[in-house]
Structures are given as C-alpha cells and as structure tokens.
mmCIF file of C-alpha atoms in Angstrom:
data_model
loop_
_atom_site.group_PDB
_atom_site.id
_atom_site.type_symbol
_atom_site.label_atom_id
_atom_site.label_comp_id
_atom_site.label_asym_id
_atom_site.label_seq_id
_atom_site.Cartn_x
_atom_site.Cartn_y
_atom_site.Cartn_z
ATOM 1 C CA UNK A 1 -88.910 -65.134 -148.414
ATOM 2 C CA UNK A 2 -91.356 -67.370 -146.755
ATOM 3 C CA UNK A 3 -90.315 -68.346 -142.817
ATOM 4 C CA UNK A 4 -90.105 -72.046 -143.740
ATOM 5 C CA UNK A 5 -87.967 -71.800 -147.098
ATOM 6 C CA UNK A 6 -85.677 -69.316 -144.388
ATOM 7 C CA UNK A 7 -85.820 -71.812 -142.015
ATOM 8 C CA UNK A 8 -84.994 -74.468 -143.947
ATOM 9 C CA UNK A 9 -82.143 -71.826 -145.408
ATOM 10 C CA UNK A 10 -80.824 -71.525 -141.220
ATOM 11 C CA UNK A 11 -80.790 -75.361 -140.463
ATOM 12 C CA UNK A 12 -78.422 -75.963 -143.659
ATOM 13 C CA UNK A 13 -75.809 -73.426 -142.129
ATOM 14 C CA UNK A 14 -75.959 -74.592 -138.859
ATOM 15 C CA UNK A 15 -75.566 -78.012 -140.048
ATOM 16 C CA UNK A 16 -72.167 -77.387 -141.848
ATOM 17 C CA UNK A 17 -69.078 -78.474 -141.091
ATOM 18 C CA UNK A 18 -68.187 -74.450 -141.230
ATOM 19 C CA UNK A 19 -66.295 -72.412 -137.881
ATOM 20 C CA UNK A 20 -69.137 -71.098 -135.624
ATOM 21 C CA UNK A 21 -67.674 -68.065 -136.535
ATOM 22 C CA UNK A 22 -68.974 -68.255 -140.738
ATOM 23 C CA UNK A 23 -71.734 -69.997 -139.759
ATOM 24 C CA UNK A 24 -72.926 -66.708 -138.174
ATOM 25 C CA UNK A 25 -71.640 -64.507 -140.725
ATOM 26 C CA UNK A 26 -73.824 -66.767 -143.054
ATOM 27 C CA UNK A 27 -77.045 -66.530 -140.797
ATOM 28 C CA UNK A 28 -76.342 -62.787 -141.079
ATOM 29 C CA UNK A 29 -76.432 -62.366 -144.761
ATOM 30 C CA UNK A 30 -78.881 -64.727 -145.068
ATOM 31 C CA UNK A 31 -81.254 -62.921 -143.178
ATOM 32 C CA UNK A 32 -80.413 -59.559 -144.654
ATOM 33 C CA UNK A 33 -80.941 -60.404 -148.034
ATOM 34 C CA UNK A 34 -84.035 -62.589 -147.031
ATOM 35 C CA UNK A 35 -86.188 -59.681 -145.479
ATOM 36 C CA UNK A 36 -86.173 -56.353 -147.512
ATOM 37 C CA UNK A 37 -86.053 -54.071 -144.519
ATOM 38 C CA UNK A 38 -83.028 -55.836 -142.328
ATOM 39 C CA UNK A 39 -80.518 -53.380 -143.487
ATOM 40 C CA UNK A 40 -78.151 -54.196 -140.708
ATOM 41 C CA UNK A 41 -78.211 -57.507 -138.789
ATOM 42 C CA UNK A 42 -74.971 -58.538 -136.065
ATOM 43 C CA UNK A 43 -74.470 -60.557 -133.311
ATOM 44 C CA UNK A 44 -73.165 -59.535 -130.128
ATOM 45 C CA UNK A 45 -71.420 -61.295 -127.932
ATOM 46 C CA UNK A 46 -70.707 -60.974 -123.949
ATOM 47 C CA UNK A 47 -67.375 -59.690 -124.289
ATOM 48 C CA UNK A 48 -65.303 -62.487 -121.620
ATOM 49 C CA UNK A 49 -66.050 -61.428 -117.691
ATOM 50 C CA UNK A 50 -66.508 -57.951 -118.741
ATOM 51 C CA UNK A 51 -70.012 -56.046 -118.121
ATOM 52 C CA UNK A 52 -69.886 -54.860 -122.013
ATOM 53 C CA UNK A 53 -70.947 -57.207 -125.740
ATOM 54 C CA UNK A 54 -68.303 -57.098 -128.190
ATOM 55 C CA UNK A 55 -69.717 -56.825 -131.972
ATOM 56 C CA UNK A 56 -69.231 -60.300 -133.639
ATOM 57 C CA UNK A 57 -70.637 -60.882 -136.831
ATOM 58 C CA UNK A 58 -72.479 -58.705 -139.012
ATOM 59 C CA UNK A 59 -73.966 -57.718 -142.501
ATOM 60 C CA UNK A 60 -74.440 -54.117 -143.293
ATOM 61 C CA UNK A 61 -72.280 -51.046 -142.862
ATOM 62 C CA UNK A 62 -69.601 -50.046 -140.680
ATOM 63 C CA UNK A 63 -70.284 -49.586 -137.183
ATOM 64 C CA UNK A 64 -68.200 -47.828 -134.694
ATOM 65 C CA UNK A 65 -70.110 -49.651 -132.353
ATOM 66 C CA UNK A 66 -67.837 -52.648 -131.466
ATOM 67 C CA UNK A 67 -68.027 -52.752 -127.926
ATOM 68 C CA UNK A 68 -71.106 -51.336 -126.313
ATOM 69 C CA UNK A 69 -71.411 -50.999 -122.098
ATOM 70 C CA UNK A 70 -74.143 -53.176 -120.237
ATOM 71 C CA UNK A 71 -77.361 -50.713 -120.339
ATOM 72 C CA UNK A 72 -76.225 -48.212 -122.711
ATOM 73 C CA UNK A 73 -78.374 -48.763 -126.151
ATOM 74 C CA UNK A 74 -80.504 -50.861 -126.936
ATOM 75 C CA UNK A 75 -78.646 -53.858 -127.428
ATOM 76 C CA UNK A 76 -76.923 -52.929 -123.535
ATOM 77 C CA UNK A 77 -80.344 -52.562 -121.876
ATOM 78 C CA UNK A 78 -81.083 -56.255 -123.827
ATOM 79 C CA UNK A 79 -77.830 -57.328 -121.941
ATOM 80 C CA UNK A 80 -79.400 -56.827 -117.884
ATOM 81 C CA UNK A 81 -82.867 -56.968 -118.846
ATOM 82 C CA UNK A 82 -82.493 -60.315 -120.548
ATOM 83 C CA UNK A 83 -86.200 -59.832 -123.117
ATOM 84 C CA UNK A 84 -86.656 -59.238 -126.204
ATOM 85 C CA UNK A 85 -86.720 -54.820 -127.113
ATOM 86 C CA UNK A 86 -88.400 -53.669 -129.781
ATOM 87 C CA UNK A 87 -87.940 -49.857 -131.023
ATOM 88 C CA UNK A 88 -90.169 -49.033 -133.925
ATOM 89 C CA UNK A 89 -88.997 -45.681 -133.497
ATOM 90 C CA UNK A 90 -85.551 -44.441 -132.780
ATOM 91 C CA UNK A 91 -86.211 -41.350 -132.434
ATOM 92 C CA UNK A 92 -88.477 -41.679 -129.529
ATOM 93 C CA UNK A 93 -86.044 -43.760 -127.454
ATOM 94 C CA UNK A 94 -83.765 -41.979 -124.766
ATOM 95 C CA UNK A 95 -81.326 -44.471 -124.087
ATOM 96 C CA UNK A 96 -80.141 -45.530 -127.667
ATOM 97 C CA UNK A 97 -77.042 -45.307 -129.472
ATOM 98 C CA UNK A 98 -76.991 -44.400 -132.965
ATOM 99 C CA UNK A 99 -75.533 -46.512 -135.371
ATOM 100 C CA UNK A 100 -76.351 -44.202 -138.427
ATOM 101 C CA UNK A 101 -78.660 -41.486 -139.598
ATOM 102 C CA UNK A 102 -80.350 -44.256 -141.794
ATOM 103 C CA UNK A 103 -81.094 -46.124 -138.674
ATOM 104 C CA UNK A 104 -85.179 -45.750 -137.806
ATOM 105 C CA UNK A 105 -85.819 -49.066 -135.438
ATOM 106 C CA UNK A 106 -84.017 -51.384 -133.876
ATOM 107 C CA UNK A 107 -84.758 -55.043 -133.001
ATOM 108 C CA UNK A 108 -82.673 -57.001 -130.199
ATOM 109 C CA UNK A 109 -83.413 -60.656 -128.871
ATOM 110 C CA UNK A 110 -80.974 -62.129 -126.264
ATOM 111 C CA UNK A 111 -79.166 -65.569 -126.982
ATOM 112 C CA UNK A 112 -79.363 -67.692 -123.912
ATOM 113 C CA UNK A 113 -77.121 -70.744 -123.004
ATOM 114 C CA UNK A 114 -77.635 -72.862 -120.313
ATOM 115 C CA UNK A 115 -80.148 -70.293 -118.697
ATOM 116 C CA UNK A 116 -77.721 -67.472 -119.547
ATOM 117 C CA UNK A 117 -77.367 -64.291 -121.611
ATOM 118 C CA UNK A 118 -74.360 -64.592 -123.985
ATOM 119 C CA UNK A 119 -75.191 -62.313 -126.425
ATOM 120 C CA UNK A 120 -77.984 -61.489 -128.794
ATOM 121 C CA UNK A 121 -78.938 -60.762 -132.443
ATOM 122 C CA UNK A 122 -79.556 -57.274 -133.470
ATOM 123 C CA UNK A 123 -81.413 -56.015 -136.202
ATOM 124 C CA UNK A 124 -81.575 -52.102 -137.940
ATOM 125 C CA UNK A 125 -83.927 -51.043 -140.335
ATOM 126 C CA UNK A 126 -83.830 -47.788 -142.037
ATOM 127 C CA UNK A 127 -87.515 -48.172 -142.128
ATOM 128 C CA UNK A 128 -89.998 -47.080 -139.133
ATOM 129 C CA UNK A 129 -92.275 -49.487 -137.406
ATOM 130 C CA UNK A 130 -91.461 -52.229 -140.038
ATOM 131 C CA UNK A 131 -91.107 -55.277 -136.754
ATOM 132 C CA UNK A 132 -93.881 -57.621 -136.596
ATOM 133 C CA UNK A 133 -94.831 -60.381 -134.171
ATOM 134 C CA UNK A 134 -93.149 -62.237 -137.125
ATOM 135 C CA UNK A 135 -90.352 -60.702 -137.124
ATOM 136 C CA UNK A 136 -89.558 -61.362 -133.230
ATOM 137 C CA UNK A 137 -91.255 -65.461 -133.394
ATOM 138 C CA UNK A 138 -88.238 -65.283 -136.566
ATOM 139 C CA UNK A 139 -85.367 -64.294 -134.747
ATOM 140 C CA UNK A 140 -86.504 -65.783 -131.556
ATOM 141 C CA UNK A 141 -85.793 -69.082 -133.439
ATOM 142 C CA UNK A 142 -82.438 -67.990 -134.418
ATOM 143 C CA UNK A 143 -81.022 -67.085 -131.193
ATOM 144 C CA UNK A 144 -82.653 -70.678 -130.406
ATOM 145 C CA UNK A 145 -80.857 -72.409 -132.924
ATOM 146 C CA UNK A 146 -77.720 -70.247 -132.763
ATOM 147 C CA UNK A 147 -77.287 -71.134 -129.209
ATOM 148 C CA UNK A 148 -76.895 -75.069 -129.701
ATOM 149 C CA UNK A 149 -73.505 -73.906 -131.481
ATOM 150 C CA UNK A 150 -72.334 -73.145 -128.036
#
C-alpha cells in the first residue's frame, strides 16, 4: 500500500468519533495488514509515574512482554534515549528482549507530547533488514498524529 492511500487510511481513524483506545487498535491493524513484513506492531505506553511502558495496543501474537523496565530492550532503551532505534538484526543486539523466535528486527519510534516521551510504536518483523528510511519517515508520522489524541 502506497504511503498516501495509508495516510489517508490513518487520518480517517483518527478522525472518528471512536475511544483513543480503538482508534489505536485500528492504526495497529491497519498498518499490519498494509506492509507485508509488520508482523507485530503495539504501542507502548509510559506506565503512570513508574520508570517502565505498559503494552497498550497491538496486532500480532501474544506477548509476554506487557510491562517492560526503562532501558531493558529495545523499546526500554527508546524510553531514556528518547530517538528513533532501528535493529535490522536481532541477533546482533545485546540488550534486547525477545518477543519470539520469529522475531528478526525490531523498529521503535518514541511518541512525544508536549516535549515528552509517553510512549512509542513498536514494530517486529520476522524478516531481517526489511526497515527503510520509509519505513521510519512512516511511523514517524504516526507517533505525530497519534500524539494529538493526547
């Protein structure tokens, strides 16, 4: 699916009259099903005044990963370093938690409110090196968008 037909796809869930809570649940399947190799795509959320994200959202399997420490994984190490991480590779990553053995990369981009770091989309692929400058200009937009919810 072409970025602007997704795009256009985004803006008509956001504008809804849905819960925040399906509109993200939307975005999620939406993206899934719109790029072949998002095999799992969640939102995590800073979980209250507590230095760990709680899993929100999602579209793909199960993950025993519903709350996940501040700099443990990927999407922790996204939480206090507050940039985008790309892993085209999980294998060659030290500090990452696996959700899976189908899991090869991992995309996070932080969601930022007001100047701040509430949470952040995360994307799996059971595919290796499959993330393109695309891929993060894409989601950058989403946490963009998603953040005007809040």
């Amino acid at each position: 699916m072409k970025s602007p037909i997704l795009k256009e796809a985004l803006f008509t869930i956001l504008k809804s009259e849905q819960e925040i809570a399906a509109k993200l649940q939307e975005i999620t399947a939406l993206l899934a099903a719109s790029i072949p190799y998002y095999d799992w795509v969640g939102f995590y959320f800073k979980n209250g005044d507590k230095e760990e994200l709680k899993l929100a959202q999602y579209t793909g399997e199960e993950t025993e990963h519903t709350l996940i420490p501040f700099g443990k994984g990927i999407c922790g190490q996204v939480a206090l370093s507050n940039k985008n991480f790309i892993v085209q590779d999980v294998s060659e990553q030290e500090n990452y938690i696996s959700c899976g053995w189908k899991v090869k990369s991992e995309i996070v981009i932080p969601i930022f409110v007001n100047g701040e770091n509430i949470g952040q989309i995360d994307i799996d692929s059971h595919t290796v090196h499959p993330f393109t400058k695309d891929d993060e200009v894409l989601l950058e937009f989403v946490c963009h968008e998603v953040a005007k919810l809040f």
